[in-house]
């Protein structure tokens, strides 16, 4: 062991409905981690309510940071930097994490590093893996985003395409509501889908047959499911009763339509760039059917596939290790750093 002090940073995540903090070493270890989920607060609304999310972050952010710091045994004065996800995300949620990060940066006189949350989801694929994931095609598939990127390095990347309406996770969650499943519905729907036939119903695969676009669209698919369940009239679809096997078939056929779109457009991006490595992150990347089918599609074509570890697919602060890359490149921010709710395509 060398006598060199271990370099650490504190990473903060509050972009949507998870309040998280982690203390991360430069050589990839997690010394402390805490995540406070808000699922129970949003369940009654079957979706994240931005105002409730922001208030909950406010209540939780300091205890979450304190817990991660205490677990790590690292003092604030010993940190190398404070990192925070500043974009994209819900404005009120982002501001809570950013304000906490700025306050600690000022109090402890530490550099502040803003990171891109979507990029961090892709970076999660490389955590715990010795070799670099770059260059790669990155797919982020979560509750708020479904985008493809050409990632030259951790700090140099280009947007190739993305959803023109709903994110895949949003579609999973809304279809789950139609099937009477709890929020967030993605994991519940995928469990139900295991019992159904993915070919029972032929749902649309929007934009899949258009090779000129590396984009996705899930809103029409969602509507097709709704019509399939309740017809096109104005009846109260929430009161309709499907048999268990009909529900499982809807779930499996819907899931398969989403998977086909995600795989089809990822392969298109790989073909168009000629690149041979695909890295996938975000909550929907925890879906077992998707992981399995994507692995087969990539193996068949000689593509190296990295999918984030399932526990790093949903929002967390450990993927804030991306900040070390910005730190090494001198891409440090000032207290002028602002939250950017919208998708920034190159930062
Ligand atoms: O990455 P994430 O935690 O939040 C965003 O940044 O949006 O992703 C949450 C999304 C939710 O829509 C959730 O239903 C979906 O990921 N999800 C899944 C699965 N696990 C989580 N969707 C499909 N299958 C799963 N197993
Ligand atoms: Zn996310």
mmCIF file of C-alpha atoms and ligand atoms in Angstrom:
data_model
loop_
_atom_site.group_PDB
_atom_site.id
_atom_site.type_symbol
_atom_site.label_atom_id
_atom_site.label_comp_id
_atom_site.label_asym_id
_atom_site.label_seq_id
_atom_site.Cartn_x
_atom_site.Cartn_y
_atom_site.Cartn_z
ATOM 1 C CA UNK A 1 0.000 0.000 0.000
ATOM 2 C CA UNK A 2 1.312 3.450 -0.855
ATOM 3 C CA UNK A 3 1.032 6.248 1.676
ATOM 4 C CA UNK A 4 -0.814 8.426 -0.876
ATOM 5 C CA UNK A 5 -4.144 9.728 0.486
ATOM 6 C CA UNK A 6 -7.195 8.251 -1.257
ATOM 7 C CA UNK A 7 -8.843 10.840 -3.492
ATOM 8 C CA UNK A 8 -12.616 11.052 -3.015
ATOM 9 C CA UNK A 9 -15.559 13.066 -4.284
ATOM 10 C CA UNK A 10 -19.138 13.457 -3.135
ATOM 11 C CA UNK A 11 -21.731 12.894 -5.906
ATOM 12 C CA UNK A 12 -25.313 14.133 -5.561
ATOM 13 C CA UNK A 13 -28.327 13.011 -7.635
ATOM 14 C CA UNK A 14 -31.784 14.609 -7.475
ATOM 15 C CA UNK A 15 -32.916 14.893 -11.104
ATOM 16 C CA UNK A 16 -36.296 13.165 -10.777
ATOM 17 C CA UNK A 17 -37.715 11.253 -7.792
ATOM 18 C CA UNK A 18 -34.653 9.637 -6.209
ATOM 19 C CA UNK A 19 -32.569 11.597 -3.695
ATOM 20 C CA UNK A 20 -29.110 10.033 -3.696
ATOM 21 C CA UNK A 21 -25.551 10.703 -2.594
ATOM 22 C CA UNK A 22 -22.350 8.674 -2.841
ATOM 23 C CA UNK A 23 -18.725 9.071 -1.821
ATOM 24 C CA UNK A 24 -16.554 7.729 -4.638
ATOM 25 C CA UNK A 25 -12.828 7.136 -4.877
ATOM 26 C CA UNK A 26 -10.884 8.036 -7.987
ATOM 27 C CA UNK A 27 -9.998 4.372 -8.476
ATOM 28 C CA UNK A 28 -13.658 3.310 -8.666
ATOM 29 C CA UNK A 29 -14.625 2.332 -5.124
ATOM 30 C CA UNK A 30 -17.864 3.337 -3.408
ATOM 31 C CA UNK A 31 -17.082 4.288 0.200
ATOM 32 C CA UNK A 32 -20.589 5.429 1.127
ATOM 33 C CA UNK A 33 -23.975 5.478 -0.595
ATOM 34 C CA UNK A 34 -27.538 6.431 0.282
ATOM 35 C CA UNK A 35 -30.708 6.516 -1.891
ATOM 36 C CA UNK A 36 -34.090 7.728 -0.682
ATOM 37 C CA UNK A 37 -36.815 6.720 -3.114
ATOM 38 C CA UNK A 38 -40.097 8.598 -3.423
ATOM 39 C CA UNK A 39 -42.154 5.852 -5.060
ATOM 40 C CA UNK A 40 -44.719 5.764 -2.236
ATOM 41 C CA UNK A 41 -45.330 9.529 -2.543
ATOM 42 C CA UNK A 42 -46.167 9.382 -6.253
ATOM 43 C CA UNK A 43 -47.998 6.071 -6.381
ATOM 44 C CA UNK A 44 -51.461 7.570 -5.867
ATOM 45 C CA UNK A 45 -50.914 9.740 -8.974
ATOM 46 C CA UNK A 46 -49.409 6.917 -11.078
ATOM 47 C CA UNK A 47 -46.618 9.272 -12.123
ATOM 48 C CA UNK A 48 -44.044 11.639 -10.667
ATOM 49 C CA UNK A 49 -45.638 14.908 -9.470
ATOM 50 C CA UNK A 50 -42.902 17.547 -9.860
ATOM 51 C CA UNK A 51 -43.951 19.718 -6.899
ATOM 52 C CA UNK A 52 -44.152 16.735 -4.530
ATOM 53 C CA UNK A 53 -40.779 15.490 -5.817
ATOM 54 C CA UNK A 54 -39.064 18.839 -5.170
ATOM 55 C CA UNK A 55 -40.446 19.098 -1.623
ATOM 56 C CA UNK A 56 -39.431 15.535 -0.824
ATOM 57 C CA UNK A 57 -35.885 16.181 -2.123
ATOM 58 C CA UNK A 58 -35.710 19.218 0.157
ATOM 59 C CA UNK A 59 -36.608 17.138 3.222
ATOM 60 C CA UNK A 60 -34.235 14.301 2.341
ATOM 61 C CA UNK A 61 -31.171 15.823 0.735
ATOM 62 C CA UNK A 62 -29.198 16.631 3.901
ATOM 63 C CA UNK A 63 -29.893 13.320 5.720
ATOM 64 C CA UNK A 64 -29.020 11.435 2.529
ATOM 65 C CA UNK A 65 -25.698 13.295 2.130
ATOM 66 C CA UNK A 66 -24.935 12.918 5.856
ATOM 67 C CA UNK A 67 -25.575 9.173 5.687
ATOM 68 C CA UNK A 68 -23.300 8.662 2.664
ATOM 69 C CA UNK A 69 -20.542 10.798 4.229
ATOM 70 C CA UNK A 70 -20.784 9.055 7.619
ATOM 71 C CA UNK A 71 -20.672 5.639 5.971
ATOM 72 C CA UNK A 72 -17.549 6.625 4.031
ATOM 73 C CA UNK A 73 -15.654 7.918 7.059
ATOM 74 C CA UNK A 74 -14.427 10.785 4.855
ATOM 75 C CA UNK A 75 -14.578 14.359 6.175
ATOM 76 C CA UNK A 76 -15.828 17.185 3.952
ATOM 77 C CA UNK A 77 -12.425 18.858 4.153
ATOM 78 C CA UNK A 78 -10.797 15.713 2.707
ATOM 79 C CA UNK A 79 -12.921 15.569 -0.491
ATOM 80 C CA UNK A 80 -11.420 16.536 -3.847
ATOM 81 C CA UNK A 81 -14.698 17.815 -5.325
ATOM 82 C CA UNK A 82 -18.494 17.987 -5.090
ATOM 83 C CA UNK A 83 -20.360 16.631 -8.132
ATOM 84 C CA UNK A 84 -24.036 17.087 -8.927
ATOM 85 C CA UNK A 85 -26.320 16.102 -11.814
ATOM 86 C CA UNK A 86 -27.512 19.418 -13.243
ATOM 87 C CA UNK A 87 -29.275 18.304 -16.438
ATOM 88 C CA UNK A 88 -31.667 17.120 -17.712
ATOM 89 C CA UNK A 89 -34.418 16.654 -15.131
ATOM 90 C CA UNK A 90 -37.325 18.262 -13.303
ATOM 91 C CA UNK A 91 -36.514 21.929 -12.557
ATOM 92 C CA UNK A 92 -37.509 21.899 -8.883
ATOM 93 C CA UNK A 93 -35.770 18.574 -8.241
ATOM 94 C CA UNK A 94 -32.553 19.667 -9.967
ATOM 95 C CA UNK A 95 -32.410 22.885 -7.975
ATOM 96 C CA UNK A 96 -32.454 21.076 -4.623
ATOM 97 C CA UNK A 97 -29.396 18.938 -5.460
ATOM 98 C CA UNK A 98 -27.613 21.859 -7.093
ATOM 99 C CA UNK A 99 -28.218 24.183 -4.118
ATOM 100 C CA UNK A 100 -26.912 21.584 -1.672
ATOM 101 C CA UNK A 101 -23.840 20.971 -3.856
ATOM 102 C CA UNK A 102 -23.110 24.700 -4.147
ATOM 103 C CA UNK A 103 -23.481 25.214 -0.394
ATOM 104 C CA UNK A 104 -21.063 22.369 0.386
ATOM 105 C CA UNK A 105 -18.635 23.493 -2.313
ATOM 106 C CA UNK A 106 -18.554 26.953 -0.737
ATOM 107 C CA UNK A 107 -18.425 25.722 2.871
ATOM 108 C CA UNK A 108 -15.671 23.184 2.243
ATOM 109 C CA UNK A 109 -13.868 25.205 -0.487
ATOM 110 C CA UNK A 110 -14.104 22.349 -2.968
ATOM 111 C CA UNK A 111 -14.451 22.457 -6.764
ATOM 112 C CA UNK A 112 -17.987 22.009 -8.064
ATOM 113 C CA UNK A 113 -18.610 19.691 -11.037
ATOM 114 C CA UNK A 114 -21.946 19.603 -12.880
ATOM 115 C CA UNK A 115 -22.668 16.396 -14.746
ATOM 116 C CA UNK A 116 -25.156 15.292 -17.363
ATOM 117 C CA UNK A 117 -27.537 12.721 -15.876
ATOM 118 C CA UNK A 118 -28.188 10.957 -19.186
ATOM 119 C CA UNK A 119 -24.469 10.647 -19.862
ATOM 120 C CA UNK A 120 -24.019 9.278 -16.333
ATOM 121 C CA UNK A 121 -26.551 6.512 -17.118
ATOM 122 C CA UNK A 122 -24.289 5.415 -20.005
ATOM 123 C CA UNK A 123 -21.149 5.805 -17.887
ATOM 124 C CA UNK A 124 -22.686 3.369 -15.376
ATOM 125 C CA UNK A 125 -21.949 0.576 -17.907
ATOM 126 C CA UNK A 126 -18.231 0.990 -17.251
ATOM 127 C CA UNK A 127 -18.348 0.940 -13.447
ATOM 128 C CA UNK A 128 -16.629 -2.098 -12.001
ATOM 129 C CA UNK A 129 -15.300 -3.026 -15.457
ATOM 130 C CA UNK A 130 -11.529 -2.723 -16.009
ATOM 131 C CA UNK A 131 -11.536 -1.670 -19.679
ATOM 132 C CA UNK A 132 -12.921 1.659 -20.946
ATOM 133 C CA UNK A 133 -16.366 1.651 -22.551
ATOM 134 C CA UNK A 134 -15.330 4.352 -25.029
ATOM 135 C CA UNK A 135 -15.775 4.820 -27.907
ATOM 136 C CA UNK A 136 -19.295 3.399 -27.939
ATOM 137 C CA UNK A 137 -22.854 3.913 -29.085
ATOM 138 C CA UNK A 138 -24.788 4.820 -25.938
ATOM 139 C CA UNK A 139 -28.481 4.107 -25.436
ATOM 140 C CA UNK A 140 -30.264 5.642 -22.468
ATOM 141 C CA UNK A 141 -33.668 4.145 -21.881
ATOM 142 C CA UNK A 142 -35.411 5.392 -18.764
ATOM 143 C CA UNK A 143 -38.607 6.935 -17.437
ATOM 144 C CA UNK A 144 -37.729 10.343 -18.860
ATOM 145 C CA UNK A 145 -35.396 9.570 -21.775
ATOM 146 C CA UNK A 146 -34.895 7.264 -24.714
ATOM 147 C CA UNK A 147 -31.905 8.531 -26.670
ATOM 148 C CA UNK A 148 -28.996 7.301 -28.740
ATOM 149 C CA UNK A 149 -25.542 8.902 -28.625
ATOM 150 C CA UNK A 150 -22.205 8.531 -30.341
ATOM 151 C CA UNK A 151 -19.876 8.619 -27.333
ATOM 152 C CA UNK A 152 -16.275 9.366 -28.333
ATOM 153 C CA UNK A 153 -15.206 9.706 -24.702
ATOM 154 C CA UNK A 154 -16.797 10.486 -21.337
ATOM 155 C CA UNK A 155 -16.764 14.182 -22.194
ATOM 156 C CA UNK A 156 -17.126 14.127 -25.987
ATOM 157 C CA UNK A 157 -20.398 12.795 -27.328
ATOM 158 C CA UNK A 158 -23.004 13.499 -29.986
ATOM 159 C CA UNK A 159 -26.777 13.067 -29.985
ATOM 160 C CA UNK A 160 -27.908 10.722 -32.787
ATOM 161 C CA UNK A 161 -31.624 10.509 -32.116
ATOM 162 C CA UNK A 162 -34.234 9.993 -29.456
ATOM 163 C CA UNK A 163 -37.881 9.803 -28.659
ATOM 164 C CA UNK A 164 -40.087 12.343 -30.351
ATOM 165 C CA UNK A 165 -42.778 11.947 -27.659
ATOM 166 C CA UNK A 166 -42.822 9.598 -24.641
ATOM 167 C CA UNK A 167 -39.819 7.798 -23.179
ATOM 168 C CA UNK A 168 -39.987 3.991 -23.166
ATOM 169 C CA UNK A 169 -40.228 3.899 -19.350
ATOM 170 C CA UNK A 170 -43.107 6.375 -19.437
ATOM 171 C CA UNK A 171 -44.941 4.065 -21.856
ATOM 172 C CA UNK A 172 -44.249 1.059 -19.583
ATOM 173 C CA UNK A 173 -45.613 2.978 -16.596
ATOM 174 C CA UNK A 174 -48.774 4.158 -18.386
ATOM 175 C CA UNK A 175 -49.586 0.758 -19.889
ATOM 176 C CA UNK A 176 -49.077 -0.725 -16.410
ATOM 177 C CA UNK A 177 -51.759 1.673 -15.125
ATOM 178 C CA UNK A 178 -54.122 0.407 -17.856
ATOM 179 C CA UNK A 179 -53.470 -3.125 -16.592
ATOM 180 C CA UNK A 180 -54.115 -2.148 -12.970
ATOM 181 C CA UNK A 181 -50.474 -2.608 -11.870
ATOM 182 C CA UNK A 182 -48.750 -0.546 -9.134
ATOM 183 C CA UNK A 183 -46.425 2.427 -9.832
ATOM 184 C CA UNK A 184 -43.750 2.487 -11.144
ATOM 185 C CA UNK A 185 -45.177 -0.107 -13.476
ATOM 186 C CA UNK A 186 -42.148 -1.147 -15.557
ATOM 187 C CA UNK A 187 -40.916 -3.964 -13.280
ATOM 188 C CA UNK A 188 -44.492 -5.156 -12.556
ATOM 189 C CA UNK A 189 -45.405 -5.168 -16.232
ATOM 190 C CA UNK A 190 -42.289 -7.118 -17.141
ATOM 191 C CA UNK A 191 -43.086 -9.738 -14.478
ATOM 192 C CA UNK A 192 -46.633 -10.085 -15.869
ATOM 193 C CA UNK A 193 -45.228 -10.314 -19.400
ATOM 194 C CA UNK A 194 -43.335 -13.495 -18.423
ATOM 195 C CA UNK A 195 -46.694 -15.288 -18.332
ATOM 196 C CA UNK A 196 -47.966 -13.943 -21.667
ATOM 197 C CA UNK A 197 -47.362 -14.542 -25.370
ATOM 198 C CA UNK A 198 -45.284 -11.736 -26.954
ATOM 199 C CA UNK A 199 -46.797 -12.571 -30.368
ATOM 200 C CA UNK A 200 -50.439 -12.688 -29.215
ATOM 201 C CA UNK A 201 -51.195 -9.113 -30.323
ATOM 202 C CA UNK A 202 -49.541 -7.270 -33.169
ATOM 203 C CA UNK A 203 -48.906 -3.808 -31.700
ATOM 204 C CA UNK A 204 -47.259 -1.140 -33.890
ATOM 205 C CA UNK A 205 -43.483 -0.569 -33.872
ATOM 206 C CA UNK A 206 -43.443 3.191 -34.604
ATOM 207 C CA UNK A 207 -40.616 4.489 -36.844
ATOM 208 C CA UNK A 208 -38.936 1.068 -36.825
ATOM 209 C CA UNK A 209 -39.216 0.666 -40.593
ATOM 210 C CA UNK A 210 -37.790 4.130 -41.285
ATOM 211 C CA UNK A 211 -34.017 3.661 -41.758
ATOM 212 C CA UNK A 212 -33.474 7.388 -42.179
ATOM 213 C CA UNK A 213 -34.154 8.128 -38.494
ATOM 214 C CA UNK A 214 -32.526 6.989 -35.275
ATOM 215 C CA UNK A 215 -35.582 8.166 -33.382
ATOM 216 C CA UNK A 216 -38.265 6.512 -31.267
ATOM 217 C CA UNK A 217 -41.969 7.145 -30.697
ATOM 218 C CA UNK A 218 -43.971 5.395 -27.989
ATOM 219 C CA UNK A 219 -47.055 7.542 -27.575
ATOM 220 C CA UNK A 220 -48.968 5.897 -30.469
ATOM 221 C CA UNK A 221 -48.053 2.451 -29.162
ATOM 222 C CA UNK A 222 -49.488 3.434 -25.784
ATOM 223 C CA UNK A 223 -52.710 4.532 -27.485
ATOM 224 C CA UNK A 224 -52.838 1.276 -29.477
ATOM 225 C CA UNK A 225 -52.730 -0.653 -26.185
ATOM 226 C CA UNK A 226 -55.509 1.488 -24.771
ATOM 227 C CA UNK A 227 -57.687 0.864 -27.857
ATOM 228 C CA UNK A 228 -56.922 -2.843 -27.696
ATOM 229 C CA UNK A 229 -58.083 -2.965 -24.083
ATOM 230 C CA UNK A 230 -61.178 -0.772 -24.371
ATOM 231 C CA UNK A 231 -61.992 -0.229 -28.048
ATOM 232 C CA UNK A 232 -61.967 3.203 -29.662
ATOM 233 C CA UNK A 233 -65.129 4.503 -27.978
ATOM 234 C CA UNK A 234 -65.433 6.718 -24.936
ATOM 235 C CA UNK A 235 -66.147 3.937 -22.428
ATOM 236 C CA UNK A 236 -64.487 4.041 -19.025
ATOM 237 C CA UNK A 237 -61.596 1.700 -19.825
ATOM 238 C CA UNK A 238 -60.396 1.645 -16.228
ATOM 239 C CA UNK A 239 -63.515 -0.308 -15.272
ATOM 240 C CA UNK A 240 -63.106 -2.910 -17.998
ATOM 241 C CA UNK A 241 -62.080 -6.334 -16.853
ATOM 242 C CA UNK A 242 -59.594 -8.437 -18.771
ATOM 243 C CA UNK A 243 -58.871 -12.016 -17.822
ATOM 244 C CA UNK A 244 -55.454 -12.664 -16.296
ATOM 245 C CA UNK A 245 -54.254 -14.356 -19.457
ATOM 246 C CA UNK A 246 -55.477 -11.454 -21.637
ATOM 247 C CA UNK A 247 -53.592 -9.027 -19.385
ATOM 248 C CA UNK A 248 -50.435 -11.128 -19.608
ATOM 249 C CA UNK A 249 -50.727 -11.205 -23.418
ATOM 250 C CA UNK A 250 -51.165 -7.417 -23.603
ATOM 251 C CA UNK A 251 -48.136 -6.968 -21.307
ATOM 252 C CA UNK A 252 -45.955 -9.410 -23.258
ATOM 253 C CA UNK A 253 -46.965 -8.057 -26.690
ATOM 254 C CA UNK A 254 -46.477 -4.438 -25.608
ATOM 255 C CA UNK A 255 -43.091 -5.224 -24.052
ATOM 256 C CA UNK A 256 -41.994 -7.007 -27.236
ATOM 257 C CA UNK A 257 -42.994 -4.011 -29.404
ATOM 258 C CA UNK A 258 -40.872 -1.691 -27.213
ATOM 259 C CA UNK A 259 -37.931 -4.120 -27.224
ATOM 260 C CA UNK A 260 -38.067 -4.428 -31.039
ATOM 261 C CA UNK A 261 -37.903 -0.640 -31.394
ATOM 262 C CA UNK A 262 -35.029 -0.275 -28.908
ATOM 263 C CA UNK A 263 -32.984 -3.044 -30.516
ATOM 264 C CA UNK A 264 -33.804 -2.012 -34.096
ATOM 265 C CA UNK A 265 -32.708 1.597 -33.643
ATOM 266 C CA UNK A 266 -29.600 0.643 -31.641
ATOM 267 C CA UNK A 267 -28.529 -1.651 -34.478
ATOM 268 C CA UNK A 268 -29.218 1.145 -36.957
ATOM 269 C CA UNK A 269 -26.957 3.501 -34.984
ATOM 270 C CA UNK A 270 -24.205 0.868 -34.896
ATOM 271 C CA UNK A 271 -24.564 0.248 -38.626
ATOM 272 C CA UNK A 272 -24.567 3.923 -39.541
ATOM 273 C CA UNK A 273 -21.470 4.708 -37.456
ATOM 274 C CA UNK A 274 -19.701 1.407 -38.127
ATOM 275 C CA UNK A 275 -18.939 1.206 -34.394
ATOM 276 C CA UNK A 276 -18.839 -2.141 -32.645
ATOM 277 C CA UNK A 277 -19.619 -1.393 -29.007
ATOM 278 C CA UNK A 278 -23.048 -0.636 -27.497
ATOM 279 C CA UNK A 279 -23.548 0.602 -23.914
ATOM 280 C CA UNK A 280 -27.030 0.714 -22.434
ATOM 281 C CA UNK A 281 -28.218 2.346 -19.207
ATOM 282 C CA UNK A 282 -31.352 3.746 -17.568
ATOM 283 C CA UNK A 283 -34.223 2.127 -15.663
ATOM 284 C CA UNK A 284 -35.690 0.146 -18.589
ATOM 285 C CA UNK A 285 -32.270 -1.464 -19.127
ATOM 286 C CA UNK A 286 -33.077 -3.509 -15.999
ATOM 287 C CA UNK A 287 -35.705 -5.354 -18.079
ATOM 288 C CA UNK A 288 -34.602 -8.987 -18.334
ATOM 289 C CA UNK A 289 -36.240 -9.767 -21.697
ATOM 290 C CA UNK A 290 -34.669 -6.681 -23.213
ATOM 291 C CA UNK A 291 -31.231 -7.586 -21.825
ATOM 292 C CA UNK A 292 -31.483 -11.145 -23.133
ATOM 293 C CA UNK A 293 -32.704 -10.245 -26.631
ATOM 294 C CA UNK A 294 -30.229 -7.400 -26.995
ATOM 295 C CA UNK A 295 -27.375 -9.723 -26.010
ATOM 296 C CA UNK A 296 -28.425 -12.193 -28.720
ATOM 297 C CA UNK A 297 -28.759 -9.454 -31.369
ATOM 298 C CA UNK A 298 -25.294 -8.086 -30.514
ATOM 299 C CA UNK A 299 -23.567 -11.483 -30.298
ATOM 300 C CA UNK A 300 -24.969 -12.397 -33.739
ATOM 301 C CA UNK A 301 -23.362 -9.275 -35.230
ATOM 302 C CA UNK A 302 -20.019 -9.245 -33.415
ATOM 303 C CA UNK A 303 -21.031 -6.227 -31.317
ATOM 304 C CA UNK A 304 -19.632 -5.883 -27.793
ATOM 305 C CA UNK A 305 -22.513 -5.137 -25.454
ATOM 306 C CA UNK A 306 -22.304 -3.552 -22.014
ATOM 307 C CA UNK A 307 -25.488 -3.088 -20.036
ATOM 308 C CA UNK A 308 -25.318 -1.373 -16.672
ATOM 309 C CA UNK A 309 -25.591 -3.623 -13.636
ATOM 310 C CA UNK A 310 -29.344 -3.792 -12.805
ATOM 311 C CA UNK A 311 -28.843 -1.943 -9.512
ATOM 312 C CA UNK A 312 -27.115 0.897 -11.401
ATOM 313 C CA UNK A 313 -29.822 1.117 -14.103
ATOM 314 C CA UNK A 314 -32.304 3.185 -12.082
ATOM 315 C CA UNK A 315 -31.292 6.581 -10.708
ATOM 316 C CA UNK A 316 -28.371 6.554 -8.275
ATOM 317 C CA UNK A 317 -25.401 8.724 -7.310
ATOM 318 C CA UNK A 318 -22.692 6.106 -7.946
ATOM 319 C CA UNK A 319 -22.868 6.807 -11.681
ATOM 320 C CA UNK A 320 -21.767 10.336 -10.708
ATOM 321 C CA UNK A 321 -18.252 8.807 -10.964
ATOM 322 C CA UNK A 322 -18.462 10.416 -14.407
ATOM 323 C CA UNK A 323 -17.402 13.585 -12.569
ATOM 324 C CA UNK A 324 -13.872 12.174 -12.173
ATOM 325 C CA UNK A 325 -13.537 12.373 -15.976
ATOM 326 C CA UNK A 326 -14.554 16.027 -16.000
ATOM 327 C CA UNK A 327 -12.259 16.687 -13.029
ATOM 328 C CA UNK A 328 -9.304 15.086 -14.833
ATOM 329 C CA UNK A 329 -10.058 17.186 -17.935
ATOM 330 C CA UNK A 330 -10.226 20.373 -15.848
ATOM 331 C CA UNK A 331 -13.930 20.771 -16.666
ATOM 332 C CA UNK A 332 -14.730 22.248 -13.262
ATOM 333 C CA UNK A 333 -17.644 24.634 -12.711
ATOM 334 C CA UNK A 334 -18.137 27.775 -10.658
ATOM 335 C CA UNK A 335 -20.933 28.807 -8.302
ATOM 336 C CA UNK A 336 -22.628 30.299 -11.379
ATOM 337 C CA UNK A 337 -23.505 26.726 -12.427
ATOM 338 C CA UNK A 338 -27.214 26.489 -13.251
ATOM 339 C CA UNK A 339 -29.742 23.669 -13.637
ATOM 340 C CA UNK A 340 -30.770 22.874 -17.241
ATOM 341 C CA UNK A 341 -34.064 20.940 -17.214
ATOM 342 C CA UNK A 342 -34.037 20.294 -20.983
ATOM 343 C CA UNK A 343 -31.898 17.852 -22.909
ATOM 344 C CA UNK A 344 -28.525 19.386 -23.848
ATOM 345 C CA UNK A 345 -27.358 17.459 -26.868
ATOM 346 C CA UNK A 346 -23.617 18.021 -26.533
ATOM 347 C CA UNK A 347 -22.870 18.750 -22.876
HETATM 348 O O1 LIG B 1 -33.586 5.704 -14.894
HETATM 349 P P1 LIG B 1 -34.811 5.800 -14.067
HETATM 350 O O2 LIG B 1 -34.709 5.404 -12.601
HETATM 351 O O3 LIG B 1 -35.395 7.238 -14.044
HETATM 352 C C1 LIG B 1 -35.265 8.188 -15.044
HETATM 353 O O4 LIG B 1 -34.166 8.782 -15.179
HETATM 354 O O5 LIG B 1 -36.276 8.370 -15.756
HETATM 355 O O6 LIG B 1 -35.923 4.905 -14.813
HETATM 356 C C2 LIG B 1 -37.183 4.658 -14.247
HETATM 357 C C3 LIG B 1 -38.021 3.953 -15.294
HETATM 358 C C4 LIG B 1 -39.497 3.793 -14.889
HETATM 359 O O7 LIG B 1 -40.285 4.183 -15.990
HETATM 360 C C5 LIG B 1 -39.617 2.301 -14.613
HETATM 361 O O8 LIG B 1 -40.921 1.784 -14.821
HETATM 362 C C6 LIG B 1 -38.625 1.740 -15.614
HETATM 363 O O9 LIG B 1 -37.518 2.630 -15.520
HETATM 364 N N1 LIG B 1 -38.212 0.367 -15.274
HETATM 365 C C7 LIG B 1 -38.494 -0.706 -16.047
HETATM 366 C C8 LIG B 1 -37.970 -1.837 -15.376
HETATM 367 N N2 LIG B 1 -37.379 -1.403 -14.217
HETATM 368 C C9 LIG B 1 -37.539 -0.045 -14.176
HETATM 369 N N3 LIG B 1 -39.129 -0.801 -17.230
HETATM 370 C C10 LIG B 1 -39.266 -2.033 -17.772
HETATM 371 N N4 LIG B 1 -38.822 -3.169 -17.183
HETATM 372 C C11 LIG B 1 -38.164 -3.125 -15.996
HETATM 373 N N5 LIG B 1 -37.711 -4.242 -15.426
HETATM 374 ZN ZN1 LIG B 2 -32.357 8.572 -14.827
#
